[in-house]
mmCIF file of C-alpha atoms in Angstrom:
data_model
loop_
_atom_site.group_PDB
_atom_site.id
_atom_site.type_symbol
_atom_site.label_atom_id
_atom_site.label_comp_id
_atom_site.label_asym_id
_atom_site.label_seq_id
_atom_site.Cartn_x
_atom_site.Cartn_y
_atom_site.Cartn_z
ATOM 1 C CA MET A 1 106.411 -32.219 57.125
ATOM 2 C CA THR A 2 104.212 -29.996 54.534
ATOM 3 C CA LEU A 3 105.370 -28.584 50.897
ATOM 4 C CA PHE A 4 105.120 -25.085 52.844
ATOM 5 C CA THR A 5 107.348 -26.435 55.567
ATOM 6 C CA LEU A 6 109.698 -27.526 53.316
ATOM 7 C CA VAL A 7 110.053 -24.509 51.063
ATOM 8 C CA TRP A 8 110.400 -22.106 53.886
ATOM 9 C CA ASN A 9 113.468 -24.461 55.426
ATOM 10 C CA TYR A 10 115.524 -23.973 51.717
ATOM 11 C CA LEU A 11 114.782 -20.832 52.434
ATOM 12 C CA LYS A 12 116.696 -20.396 55.601
ATOM 13 C CA ALA A 13 118.872 -22.474 54.606
ATOM 14 C CA ARG A 14 120.347 -19.961 52.274
ATOM 15 C CA PRO A 15 119.306 -16.289 54.281
ATOM 16 C CA LEU A 16 121.842 -14.613 51.933
ATOM 17 C CA ASN A 17 120.202 -14.854 48.640
ATOM 18 C CA THR A 18 116.951 -15.384 50.189
ATOM 19 C CA ALA A 19 117.417 -11.909 51.880
ATOM 20 C CA ILE A 20 119.096 -10.091 48.578
ATOM 21 C CA ASN A 21 116.095 -11.317 46.154
ATOM 22 C CA ILE A 22 113.289 -9.998 48.745
ATOM 23 C CA ILE A 23 115.255 -6.491 49.155
ATOM 24 C CA LEU A 24 115.928 -5.846 45.782
ATOM 25 C CA LEU A 25 112.323 -6.985 45.135
ATOM 26 C CA SER A 26 111.067 -4.744 47.638
ATOM 27 C CA LEU A 27 113.035 -1.755 46.916
ATOM 28 C CA GLY A 28 111.243 -1.814 43.363
ATOM 29 C CA ILE A 29 108.323 -2.187 44.823
ATOM 30 C CA ALA A 30 108.166 0.721 47.222
ATOM 31 C CA VAL A 31 108.952 2.667 44.465
ATOM 32 C CA VAL A 32 106.567 1.991 42.536
ATOM 33 C CA THR A 33 104.327 2.539 45.738
ATOM 34 C CA ILE A 34 105.459 5.734 46.585
ATOM 35 C CA LEU A 35 104.675 7.217 42.839
ATOM 36 C CA LEU A 36 101.191 5.328 42.848
ATOM 37 C CA LEU A 37 100.000 6.501 46.117
ATOM 38 C CA PHE A 38 102.110 10.438 45.840
ATOM 39 C CA ASN A 39 100.464 10.708 42.207
ATOM 40 C CA THR A 40 97.096 9.713 42.823
ATOM 41 C CA GLN A 41 96.884 11.884 45.557
ATOM 42 C CA LEU A 42 98.153 14.856 44.290
ATOM 43 C CA GLU A 43 96.105 14.197 41.438
ATOM 44 C CA GLN A 44 93.432 14.172 43.172
ATOM 45 C CA LYS A 45 93.947 17.022 45.316
ATOM 46 C CA ILE A 46 94.833 19.510 42.509
ATOM 47 C CA THR A 47 91.594 17.843 40.797
ATOM 48 C CA ASP A 48 89.171 18.879 44.235
ATOM 49 C CA ASN A 49 91.194 22.349 44.274
ATOM 50 C CA ALA A 50 89.782 23.144 40.894
ATOM 51 C CA ARG A 51 86.496 22.052 40.995
ATOM 52 C CA GLY A 52 83.546 24.265 40.706
ATOM 53 C CA ILE A 53 86.111 27.284 38.807
ATOM 54 C CA ASP A 54 85.965 27.221 35.264
ATOM 55 C CA LEU A 55 88.258 30.362 34.509
ATOM 56 C CA VAL A 56 91.239 32.732 36.467
ATOM 57 C CA VAL A 57 91.268 36.197 35.378
ATOM 58 C CA GLY A 58 94.379 38.110 36.981
ATOM 59 C CA ALA A 59 97.006 40.283 35.188
ATOM 60 C CA LYS A 60 99.226 39.314 32.257
ATOM 61 C CA GLY A 61 102.232 37.173 32.859
ATOM 62 C CA SER A 62 102.258 33.359 33.316
ATOM 63 C CA PRO A 63 98.733 31.430 32.730
ATOM 64 C CA LEU A 64 100.531 28.283 34.942
ATOM 65 C CA GLN A 65 102.050 31.004 37.522
ATOM 66 C CA LEU A 66 98.112 32.417 37.275
ATOM 67 C CA ILE A 67 96.891 28.949 38.156
ATOM 68 C CA LEU A 68 99.385 28.387 40.668
ATOM 69 C CA CYS A 69 98.915 31.011 42.632
ATOM 70 C CA ASN A 70 95.208 31.726 42.675
ATOM 71 C CA ILE A 71 94.323 28.037 42.831
ATOM 72 C CA PHE A 72 96.916 26.339 45.430
ATOM 73 C CA HIS A 73 98.367 29.196 46.339
ATOM 74 C CA VAL A 74 102.098 28.010 45.652
ATOM 75 C CA ASP A 75 103.399 30.311 43.654
ATOM 76 C CA PHE A 76 103.465 34.482 43.509
ATOM 77 C CA PRO A 77 100.717 36.967 42.079
ATOM 78 C CA THR A 78 101.409 38.264 38.677
ATOM 79 C CA GLY A 79 99.688 41.548 39.352
ATOM 80 C CA ASN A 80 97.062 43.013 40.878
ATOM 81 C CA ILE A 81 93.515 43.908 38.679
ATOM 82 C CA LYS A 82 91.514 47.459 38.991
ATOM 83 C CA LEU A 83 88.350 46.477 40.862
ATOM 84 C CA LYS A 84 86.535 48.208 38.250
ATOM 85 C CA GLU A 85 87.627 46.183 35.101
ATOM 86 C CA ALA A 86 86.862 43.016 37.575
ATOM 87 C CA GLU A 87 83.610 44.394 38.246
ATOM 88 C CA LYS A 88 83.055 44.897 34.047
ATOM 89 C CA ILE A 89 83.474 40.495 34.019
ATOM 90 C CA ALA A 90 81.835 39.687 36.726
ATOM 91 C CA ARG A 91 78.840 41.204 35.480
ATOM 92 C CA ASN A 92 78.628 39.524 32.373
ATOM 93 C CA ARG A 93 75.867 37.248 31.208
ATOM 94 C CA LEU A 94 77.444 34.584 30.648
ATOM 95 C CA VAL A 95 79.478 34.426 34.637
ATOM 96 C CA LYS A 96 77.377 32.323 36.862
ATOM 97 C CA ARG A 97 79.876 33.242 39.762
ATOM 98 C CA ALA A 98 82.674 35.677 40.547
ATOM 99 C CA ILE A 99 84.758 35.481 43.457
ATOM 100 C CA PRO A 100 87.313 38.423 44.233
ATOM 101 C CA LEU A 101 90.873 37.741 45.355
ATOM 102 C CA ALA A 102 93.429 39.935 47.107
ATOM 103 C CA LEU A 103 96.589 38.169 48.352
ATOM 104 C CA GLY A 104 100.055 39.574 48.625
ATOM 105 C CA ASP A 105 100.696 39.094 52.647
ATOM 106 C CA SER A 106 101.500 35.758 54.781
ATOM 107 C CA TYR A 107 101.881 34.445 58.130
ATOM 108 C CA GLN A 108 104.696 31.953 58.514
ATOM 109 C CA THR A 109 104.577 31.288 55.189
ATOM 110 C CA TYR A 110 100.718 30.513 55.304
ATOM 111 C CA ARG A 111 98.690 32.919 52.687
ATOM 112 C CA ILE A 112 96.551 35.181 53.531
ATOM 113 C CA VAL A 113 93.447 35.335 51.383
ATOM 114 C CA GLY A 114 91.227 38.274 50.881
ATOM 115 C CA THR A 115 87.970 37.016 49.848
ATOM 116 C CA THR A 116 84.212 36.840 50.752
ATOM 117 C CA ARG A 117 82.415 33.896 52.107
ATOM 118 C CA ASP A 118 81.750 32.625 48.366
ATOM 119 C CA TYR A 119 85.497 31.095 48.766
ATOM 120 C CA ALA A 120 84.364 29.414 51.433
ATOM 121 C CA ASP A 121 81.447 27.837 50.060
ATOM 122 C CA LEU A 122 82.881 26.956 46.847
ATOM 123 C CA TYR A 123 85.268 24.211 48.931
ATOM 124 C CA LYS A 124 82.289 23.610 51.377
ATOM 125 C CA GLY A 125 84.422 24.975 54.512
ATOM 126 C CA GLU A 126 82.822 24.370 57.678
ATOM 127 C CA LEU A 127 83.673 26.043 61.145
ATOM 128 C CA ALA A 128 85.295 23.928 63.681
ATOM 129 C CA GLN A 129 85.598 26.678 66.479
ATOM 130 C CA GLY A 130 84.324 30.418 66.430
ATOM 131 C CA ASP A 131 83.064 32.328 63.702
ATOM 132 C CA TRP A 132 83.749 33.626 59.974
ATOM 133 C CA TRP A 133 85.742 36.700 59.715
ATOM 134 C CA GLU A 134 83.201 39.902 59.326
ATOM 135 C CA HIS A 135 85.237 42.976 59.761
ATOM 136 C CA PRO A 136 88.559 44.435 58.233
ATOM 137 C CA LEU A 137 91.513 42.419 60.168
ATOM 138 C CA ASP A 138 88.956 39.500 61.742
ATOM 139 C CA VAL A 139 90.580 36.007 60.145
ATOM 140 C CA THR A 140 89.132 32.687 60.174
ATOM 141 C CA ILE A 141 92.169 29.835 59.502
ATOM 142 C CA GLY A 142 92.681 26.602 58.286
ATOM 143 C CA ALA A 143 93.064 23.395 60.125
ATOM 144 C CA ASN A 144 96.476 23.113 59.242
ATOM 145 C CA VAL A 145 97.137 27.005 59.532
ATOM 146 C CA GLN A 146 95.738 26.398 63.688
ATOM 147 C CA SER A 147 97.967 23.125 64.180
ATOM 148 C CA LEU A 148 101.203 24.093 63.077
ATOM 149 C CA THR A 149 101.027 27.544 64.407
ATOM 150 C CA GLN A 150 99.077 27.352 67.035
ATOM 151 C CA LEU A 151 97.331 30.253 66.862
ATOM 152 C CA LYS A 152 93.704 30.235 68.886
ATOM 153 C CA ILE A 153 90.763 32.357 68.869
ATOM 154 C CA GLY A 154 91.691 35.784 70.134
ATOM 155 C CA ASP A 155 95.119 35.656 69.086
ATOM 156 C CA THR A 156 96.397 38.627 67.095
ATOM 157 C CA PHE A 157 99.295 38.327 64.628
ATOM 158 C CA ALA A 158 100.993 40.607 61.852
ATOM 159 C CA SER A 159 101.575 39.381 58.019
ATOM 160 C CA SER A 160 104.557 39.898 56.129
ATOM 161 C CA HIS A 161 105.150 40.624 52.580
ATOM 162 C CA GLY A 162 105.047 37.560 50.288
ATOM 163 C CA LEU A 163 105.337 33.895 51.307
ATOM 164 C CA THR A 164 108.242 33.991 53.494
ATOM 165 C CA THR A 165 108.882 34.469 57.131
ATOM 166 C CA THR A 166 111.743 37.008 56.523
ATOM 167 C CA GLY A 167 109.345 39.632 54.978
ATOM 168 C CA ASP A 168 108.667 42.870 56.593
ATOM 169 C CA ASP A 169 105.896 43.077 58.834
ATOM 170 C CA HIS A 170 103.140 45.319 58.927
ATOM 171 C CA LYS A 171 103.296 45.596 62.680
ATOM 172 C CA ASP A 172 100.744 48.872 62.942
ATOM 173 C CA HIS A 173 97.929 46.463 61.400
ATOM 174 C CA LEU A 174 97.136 43.493 63.454
ATOM 175 C CA TYR A 175 94.878 40.822 62.300
ATOM 176 C CA LYS A 176 92.808 38.554 65.201
ATOM 177 C CA VAL A 177 91.687 35.531 64.502
ATOM 178 C CA LYS A 178 87.957 34.674 64.642
ATOM 179 C CA GLY A 179 87.389 30.996 63.973
ATOM 180 C CA VAL A 180 89.493 28.094 63.000
ATOM 181 C CA LEU A 181 87.730 25.809 60.019
ATOM 182 C CA LYS A 182 87.293 21.947 60.008
ATOM 183 C CA LYS A 183 89.725 19.956 57.932
ATOM 184 C CA ASN A 184 88.302 19.104 54.483
ATOM 185 C CA ASN A 185 91.653 18.217 52.674
ATOM 186 C CA THR A 186 91.066 21.211 50.156
ATOM 187 C CA VAL A 187 93.300 24.554 49.751
ATOM 188 C CA LEU A 188 91.252 25.890 52.997
ATOM 189 C CA ASP A 189 93.599 23.862 55.678
ATOM 190 C CA ASN A 190 96.240 25.523 54.293
ATOM 191 C CA ILE A 191 95.327 29.275 54.345
ATOM 192 C CA ILE A 192 94.100 32.493 56.347
ATOM 193 C CA LEU A 193 90.492 33.624 55.151
ATOM 194 C CA THR A 194 89.844 37.423 55.510
ATOM 195 C CA ALA A 195 88.033 40.169 53.827
ATOM 196 C CA VAL A 196 89.299 41.815 50.673
ATOM 197 C CA GLU A 197 89.121 45.448 52.491
ATOM 198 C CA SER A 198 91.699 43.643 55.528
ATOM 199 C CA ILE A 199 94.648 43.694 52.541
ATOM 200 C CA TRP A 200 93.547 46.967 51.245
ATOM 201 C CA GLU A 201 93.804 48.493 54.767
ATOM 202 C CA VAL A 202 97.366 46.926 55.275
ATOM 203 C CA HIS A 203 98.767 48.025 52.140
ATOM 204 C CA GLU A 204 97.110 51.379 51.693
ATOM 205 C CA HIS A 205 98.339 55.333 53.260
ATOM 206 C CA ALA A 206 96.415 56.407 56.161
ATOM 207 C CA ASP A 207 94.786 58.890 53.649
ATOM 208 C CA THR A 208 93.872 56.602 51.152
ATOM 209 C CA THR A 209 91.907 54.451 53.564
ATOM 210 C CA SER A 210 90.055 56.958 55.630
ATOM 211 C CA HIS A 211 89.055 57.913 52.062
ATOM 212 C CA ALA A 212 88.218 54.412 51.546
ATOM 213 C CA HIS A 213 85.968 54.318 54.341
ATOM 214 C CA GLU A 214 84.198 57.487 53.255
ATOM 215 C CA THR A 215 83.640 55.809 50.022
ATOM 216 C CA SER A 216 82.374 52.698 51.563
ATOM 217 C CA ASN A 217 79.784 54.421 53.555
ATOM 218 C CA SER A 218 77.827 55.607 50.619
ATOM 219 C CA PRO A 219 78.609 53.787 47.356
ATOM 220 C CA ALA A 220 76.809 55.112 44.266
ATOM 221 C CA MET A 221 76.392 51.657 43.016
ATOM 222 C CA PRO A 222 77.531 48.979 45.282
ATOM 223 C CA SER A 223 80.651 46.771 43.573
ATOM 224 C CA ARG A 224 79.135 43.341 43.045
ATOM 225 C CA LEU A 225 82.503 42.155 44.399
ATOM 226 C CA VAL A 226 83.068 44.044 47.038
ATOM 227 C CA PRO A 227 79.711 45.484 48.034
ATOM 228 C CA SER A 228 81.287 48.370 50.773
ATOM 229 C CA VAL A 229 83.033 50.244 47.754
ATOM 230 C CA ALA A 230 81.743 51.514 44.696
ATOM 231 C CA ALA A 231 81.432 49.421 41.358
ATOM 232 C CA ASN A 232 83.224 52.340 39.637
ATOM 233 C CA ASP A 233 85.728 52.707 41.884
ATOM 234 C CA SER A 234 89.301 53.426 40.353
ATOM 235 C CA VAL A 235 92.003 52.921 42.776
ATOM 236 C CA LYS A 236 90.862 49.952 44.315
ATOM 237 C CA GLU A 237 92.932 46.530 42.852
ATOM 238 C CA VAL A 238 92.309 42.759 43.541
ATOM 239 C CA THR A 239 94.822 39.780 42.196
ATOM 240 C CA SER A 240 92.023 37.868 40.441
ATOM 241 C CA LEU A 241 88.755 36.849 40.045
ATOM 242 C CA LEU A 242 87.595 33.181 40.160
ATOM 243 C CA LEU A 243 84.640 32.485 37.460
ATOM 244 C CA GLN A 244 82.223 29.860 36.966
ATOM 245 C CA TYR A 245 80.467 29.917 33.770
ATOM 246 C CA ARG A 246 76.597 30.075 33.220
ATOM 247 C CA SER A 247 76.596 28.053 30.232
ATOM 248 C CA PRO A 248 79.100 26.324 28.083
ATOM 249 C CA MET A 249 79.208 29.059 26.172
ATOM 250 C CA GLY A 250 81.315 31.240 28.452
ATOM 251 C CA ALA A 251 84.298 28.523 27.398
ATOM 252 C CA ILE A 252 84.009 29.681 24.138
ATOM 253 C CA GLN A 253 83.611 33.448 24.540
ATOM 254 C CA LEU A 254 84.859 34.515 28.169
ATOM 255 C CA PRO A 255 88.666 33.606 27.632
ATOM 256 C CA ARG A 256 88.654 35.182 24.338
ATOM 257 C CA MET A 257 87.055 38.351 25.827
ATOM 258 C CA VAL A 258 89.413 38.593 28.641
ATOM 259 C CA ASN A 259 92.612 38.344 26.741
ATOM 260 C CA ALA A 260 91.521 41.030 24.394
ATOM 261 C CA GLN A 261 92.097 43.352 26.856
ATOM 262 C CA SER A 262 95.682 44.628 27.608
ATOM 263 C CA SER A 263 96.029 44.400 31.033
ATOM 264 C CA LEU A 264 94.082 41.036 31.721
ATOM 265 C CA GLN A 265 95.007 37.921 31.155
ATOM 266 C CA ALA A 266 92.618 34.696 31.654
ATOM 267 C CA ALA A 267 93.550 31.107 32.342
ATOM 268 C CA SER A 268 91.725 27.703 32.596
ATOM 269 C CA PRO A 269 92.360 25.667 35.559
ATOM 270 C CA ALA A 270 91.851 22.135 33.540
ATOM 271 C CA PHE A 271 93.869 23.338 30.425
ATOM 272 C CA GLU A 272 96.812 24.987 32.801
ATOM 273 C CA THR A 273 96.499 21.622 35.185
ATOM 274 C CA ALA A 274 96.730 19.110 32.274
ATOM 275 C CA ARG A 275 99.839 20.847 31.397
ATOM 276 C CA LEU A 276 101.075 20.526 35.144
ATOM 277 C CA PHE A 277 100.442 17.031 34.822
ATOM 278 C CA SER A 278 102.315 16.325 31.583
ATOM 279 C CA ILE A 279 105.306 18.364 33.088
ATOM 280 C CA LEU A 280 105.669 16.416 36.575
ATOM 281 C CA GLY A 281 105.011 12.943 34.201
ATOM 282 C CA VAL A 282 108.237 13.109 32.797
ATOM 283 C CA GLY A 283 109.865 12.817 36.047
ATOM 284 C CA ALA A 284 107.491 10.467 37.430
ATOM 285 C CA ASP A 285 107.852 8.070 34.294
ATOM 286 C CA ILE A 286 112.180 8.307 34.827
ATOM 287 C CA ILE A 287 111.773 7.432 38.503
ATOM 288 C CA MET A 288 108.968 4.314 37.536
ATOM 289 C CA ALA A 289 111.160 2.766 34.851
ATOM 290 C CA PHE A 290 114.012 2.900 37.422
ATOM 291 C CA ALA A 291 111.562 0.680 39.509
ATOM 292 C CA TYR A 292 110.656 -1.504 37.049
ATOM 293 C CA VAL A 293 114.633 -2.166 36.115
ATOM 294 C CA LEU A 294 114.947 -3.172 39.896
ATOM 295 C CA ILE A 295 111.889 -5.452 39.724
ATOM 296 C CA VAL A 296 113.508 -7.137 36.550
ATOM 297 C CA ILE A 297 117.008 -7.389 38.296
ATOM 298 C CA SER A 298 115.107 -9.358 40.801
ATOM 299 C CA GLY A 299 113.262 -11.588 38.879
ATOM 300 C CA LEU A 300 116.638 -12.529 37.140
ATOM 301 C CA SER A 301 117.869 -13.005 40.735
ATOM 302 C CA ILE A 302 115.223 -15.380 41.881
ATOM 303 C CA PHE A 303 115.705 -17.384 38.527
ATOM 304 C CA ILE A 304 119.505 -17.595 38.937
ATOM 305 C CA ALA A 305 119.383 -18.352 42.548
ATOM 306 C CA LEU A 306 116.026 -21.005 42.143
ATOM 307 C CA TYR A 307 118.166 -22.845 39.204
ATOM 308 C CA ASN A 308 121.684 -22.823 41.165
ATOM 309 C CA SER A 309 120.017 -24.400 44.000
ATOM 310 C CA LEU A 310 118.527 -27.171 42.003
ATOM 311 C CA LYS A 311 121.372 -28.147 41.429
ATOM 312 C CA GLU A 312 122.704 -28.612 44.678
ATOM 313 C CA ARG A 313 119.373 -30.266 45.775
ATOM 314 C CA ARG A 314 118.595 -32.951 42.703
ATOM 315 C CA TYR A 315 120.079 -35.810 44.971
ATOM 316 C CA ASP A 316 117.568 -34.401 47.793
ATOM 317 C CA MET A 317 115.261 -34.245 45.454
ATOM 318 C CA ALA A 318 116.075 -37.460 43.811
ATOM 319 C CA ILE A 319 115.679 -38.986 47.697
ATOM 320 C CA MET A 320 112.184 -37.290 47.931
ATOM 321 C CA ARG A 321 110.919 -39.086 44.924
ATOM 322 C CA SER A 322 112.478 -42.695 46.321
ATOM 323 C CA MET A 323 110.586 -41.828 49.269
ATOM 324 C CA GLY A 324 107.042 -41.622 47.232
ATOM 325 C CA ALA A 325 107.359 -38.150 46.458
ATOM 326 C CA THR A 326 105.704 -37.272 43.455
ATOM 327 C CA ARG A 327 106.901 -35.310 39.990
ATOM 328 C CA THR A 328 104.199 -33.132 40.525
ATOM 329 C CA LYS A 329 104.941 -32.220 44.594
ATOM 330 C CA LEU A 330 108.749 -31.589 43.226
ATOM 331 C CA PHE A 331 107.082 -29.336 40.995
ATOM 332 C CA VAL A 332 104.917 -27.345 42.820
ATOM 333 C CA SER A 333 107.531 -26.782 45.584
ATOM 334 C CA VAL A 334 109.987 -25.174 43.374
ATOM 335 C CA LEU A 335 107.020 -22.840 42.110
ATOM 336 C CA LEU A 336 105.862 -22.479 45.924
ATOM 337 C CA GLU A 337 109.561 -21.257 46.500
ATOM 338 C CA GLY A 338 109.810 -18.597 43.770
ATOM 339 C CA GLY A 339 106.292 -17.343 44.751
ATOM 340 C CA LEU A 340 107.195 -17.545 48.431
ATOM 341 C CA LEU A 341 110.110 -15.166 47.565
ATOM 342 C CA THR A 342 108.099 -12.433 45.521
ATOM 343 C CA PHE A 343 105.350 -12.479 47.849
ATOM 344 C CA LEU A 344 107.865 -11.576 50.886
ATOM 345 C CA GLY A 345 109.406 -8.872 48.996
ATOM 346 C CA SER A 346 106.248 -7.220 47.435
ATOM 347 C CA ALA A 347 104.653 -7.394 50.849
ATOM 348 C CA ILE A 348 107.555 -5.821 52.318
ATOM 349 C CA GLY A 349 107.909 -3.258 49.272
ATOM 350 C CA LEU A 350 104.200 -2.200 50.071
ATOM 351 C CA LEU A 351 105.068 -1.878 53.353
ATOM 352 C CA MET A 352 107.900 0.370 52.910
ATOM 353 C CA GLY A 353 105.903 2.666 50.169
ATOM 354 C CA HIS A 354 103.582 3.120 52.845
ATOM 355 C CA GLY A 355 106.015 3.634 55.845
ATOM 356 C CA VAL A 356 108.423 6.140 53.586
ATOM 357 C CA LEU A 357 104.882 8.698 52.594
ATOM 358 C CA MET A 358 104.083 8.423 56.917
ATOM 359 C CA LEU A 359 107.447 9.500 57.841
ATOM 360 C CA LEU A 360 107.681 12.156 55.284
ATOM 361 C CA ASN A 361 104.133 13.609 56.734
ATOM 362 C CA THR A 362 105.519 13.013 60.235
ATOM 363 C CA LEU A 363 108.703 14.895 59.418
ATOM 364 C CA VAL A 364 107.931 17.248 56.603
ATOM 365 C CA GLU A 365 105.756 20.482 56.892
ATOM 366 C CA GLU A 366 105.395 20.673 52.804
ATOM 367 C CA THR A 367 103.968 17.249 53.012
ATOM 368 C CA GLN A 368 101.763 17.872 55.350
ATOM 369 C CA LYS A 369 100.407 20.781 53.985
ATOM 370 C CA ALA A 370 100.011 19.223 50.566
ATOM 371 C CA GLY A 371 97.952 16.291 52.742
ATOM 372 C CA ILE A 372 99.504 13.754 51.137
ATOM 373 C CA GLY A 373 99.730 10.280 53.907
ATOM 374 C CA GLY A 374 100.282 6.615 53.543
ATOM 375 C CA MET A 375 97.588 5.592 55.415
ATOM 376 C CA VAL A 376 95.556 5.207 52.049
ATOM 377 C CA PHE A 377 95.112 2.526 49.894
ATOM 378 C CA TYR A 378 94.624 2.245 46.110
ATOM 379 C CA SER A 379 93.130 -0.778 44.348
ATOM 380 C CA GLN A 380 96.141 -0.919 41.902
ATOM 381 C CA GLU A 381 98.167 -2.155 45.207
ATOM 382 C CA TRP A 382 96.375 -5.746 44.430
ATOM 383 C CA ILE A 383 97.784 -5.559 41.122
ATOM 384 C CA ILE A 384 101.386 -4.548 42.110
ATOM 385 C CA LEU A 385 100.883 -7.951 44.262
ATOM 386 C CA GLY A 386 99.534 -9.716 41.758
ATOM 387 C CA GLY A 387 101.928 -8.777 39.373
ATOM 388 C CA SER A 388 105.007 -9.822 41.454
ATOM 389 C CA LEU A 389 103.186 -12.848 42.276
ATOM 390 C CA LEU A 390 103.069 -13.870 39.014
ATOM 391 C CA LEU A 391 106.805 -12.769 38.123
ATOM 392 C CA GLY A 392 107.831 -15.411 40.896
ATOM 393 C CA LEU A 393 106.494 -18.009 39.179
ATOM 394 C CA VAL A 394 107.344 -17.476 35.671
ATOM 395 C CA CYS A 395 110.877 -17.122 37.082
ATOM 396 C CA ALA A 396 110.652 -20.626 39.105
ATOM 397 C CA LEU A 397 108.902 -21.864 35.857
ATOM 398 C CA ILE A 398 112.274 -23.279 34.513
ATOM 399 C CA PRO A 399 113.893 -24.706 37.425
ATOM 400 C CA ALA A 400 110.500 -26.315 38.398
ATOM 401 C CA ILE A 401 110.515 -28.042 34.983
ATOM 402 C CA GLN A 402 113.985 -29.527 35.731
ATOM 403 C CA ALA A 403 113.067 -30.759 39.135
ATOM 404 C CA TYR A 404 109.953 -31.996 37.305
ATOM 405 C CA ARG A 405 112.025 -34.015 34.978
ATOM 406 C CA THR A 406 114.619 -35.294 37.266
ATOM 407 C CA ASP A 407 116.288 -38.995 36.797
ATOM 408 C CA ILE A 408 116.219 -40.783 40.373
ATOM 409 C CA SER A 409 118.380 -43.871 39.150
ATOM 410 C CA LYS A 410 120.930 -41.071 37.230
ATOM 411 C CA VAL A 411 121.323 -38.588 40.389
ATOM 412 C CA LEU A 412 122.088 -41.604 42.862
ATOM 413 C CA ALA A 413 124.164 -43.555 40.751
ATOM 414 C CA SER A 414 125.881 -40.338 40.298
ATOM 415 C CA ASN A 415 126.015 -39.717 43.854
#
């Protein structure tokens, strides 16, 4: 019988103790794994979605709300800004790229974003089917939108106000699906792209719209943001402007210049996302602390189980010694028992962590939208596994030393 078989049989002989120790440790490891996967993927998503955007300009309000709404599309707009004012900022010499966004409506909670092709290029969006939007009320939809709404090329739909399914439908202005984007794990997966003019056409009155069309045919000086209208148009509005600086000097001058205007505010994605992480980090730290408490309790439980079992097995160990087993072999057998318990608990905990996220990804639509799944592995999981094994060895060290010091004559004499 090998040493491993002997230890395994010892564990099987005490199924209740073995199961409790493994369950306690696996629960703690599972919570740590879920937090690791969730936080890492969320941070990566937020960083990827904010990449290439140095500044967001919108109406006065909460800077964090401005970022959440216009970059991550999970909040409501702070208001609209005049296209004329946005145009002035876009033409500033410190601005390399300016992308207009017109928001306000959705379809089955998926936001409809009026913008230009530059927005899709910002996230390296590629077509999976059909074409890009060209005319007002044409749309190109994200991969998640297509899979969860079952919209197909050529289908039409009416939008709703806000991000709910119970808003007022614009049944007189139906959108038509012209194309579907490839999934690329960015915000493009969860939005519906269309021209800025589509948002204006849906919300403006008929007479204003006709005036807009007249204006769009012969603008005196075409707008840089929306070339179909004049740059000095005092009627049209957009929700926000995504800016990329031409040089580092822009980071110093542009936010101050924008915030000095009474109706506009500028928010930095880098600063606001850091603030968001600090807010989310408090809750994550509390859950992580709870997981560590579970792991420590599990370690104590393993120590007590090994210590008590050693008292019951002293006679067996004395017999083993009398039959030729060395002190080192007894020492290693107890260490192996502690290591095997923690290895099983850690492995099951890691599997549970991945399994819970896979289950959430299948059952919860919001998790699918966020693109957070369980089939992702990180190098930190090896650290979790190694740390757990070390914990098992430390907990088994004192019982192992006692096994090493077992006095054969005294034990056999007492029995």
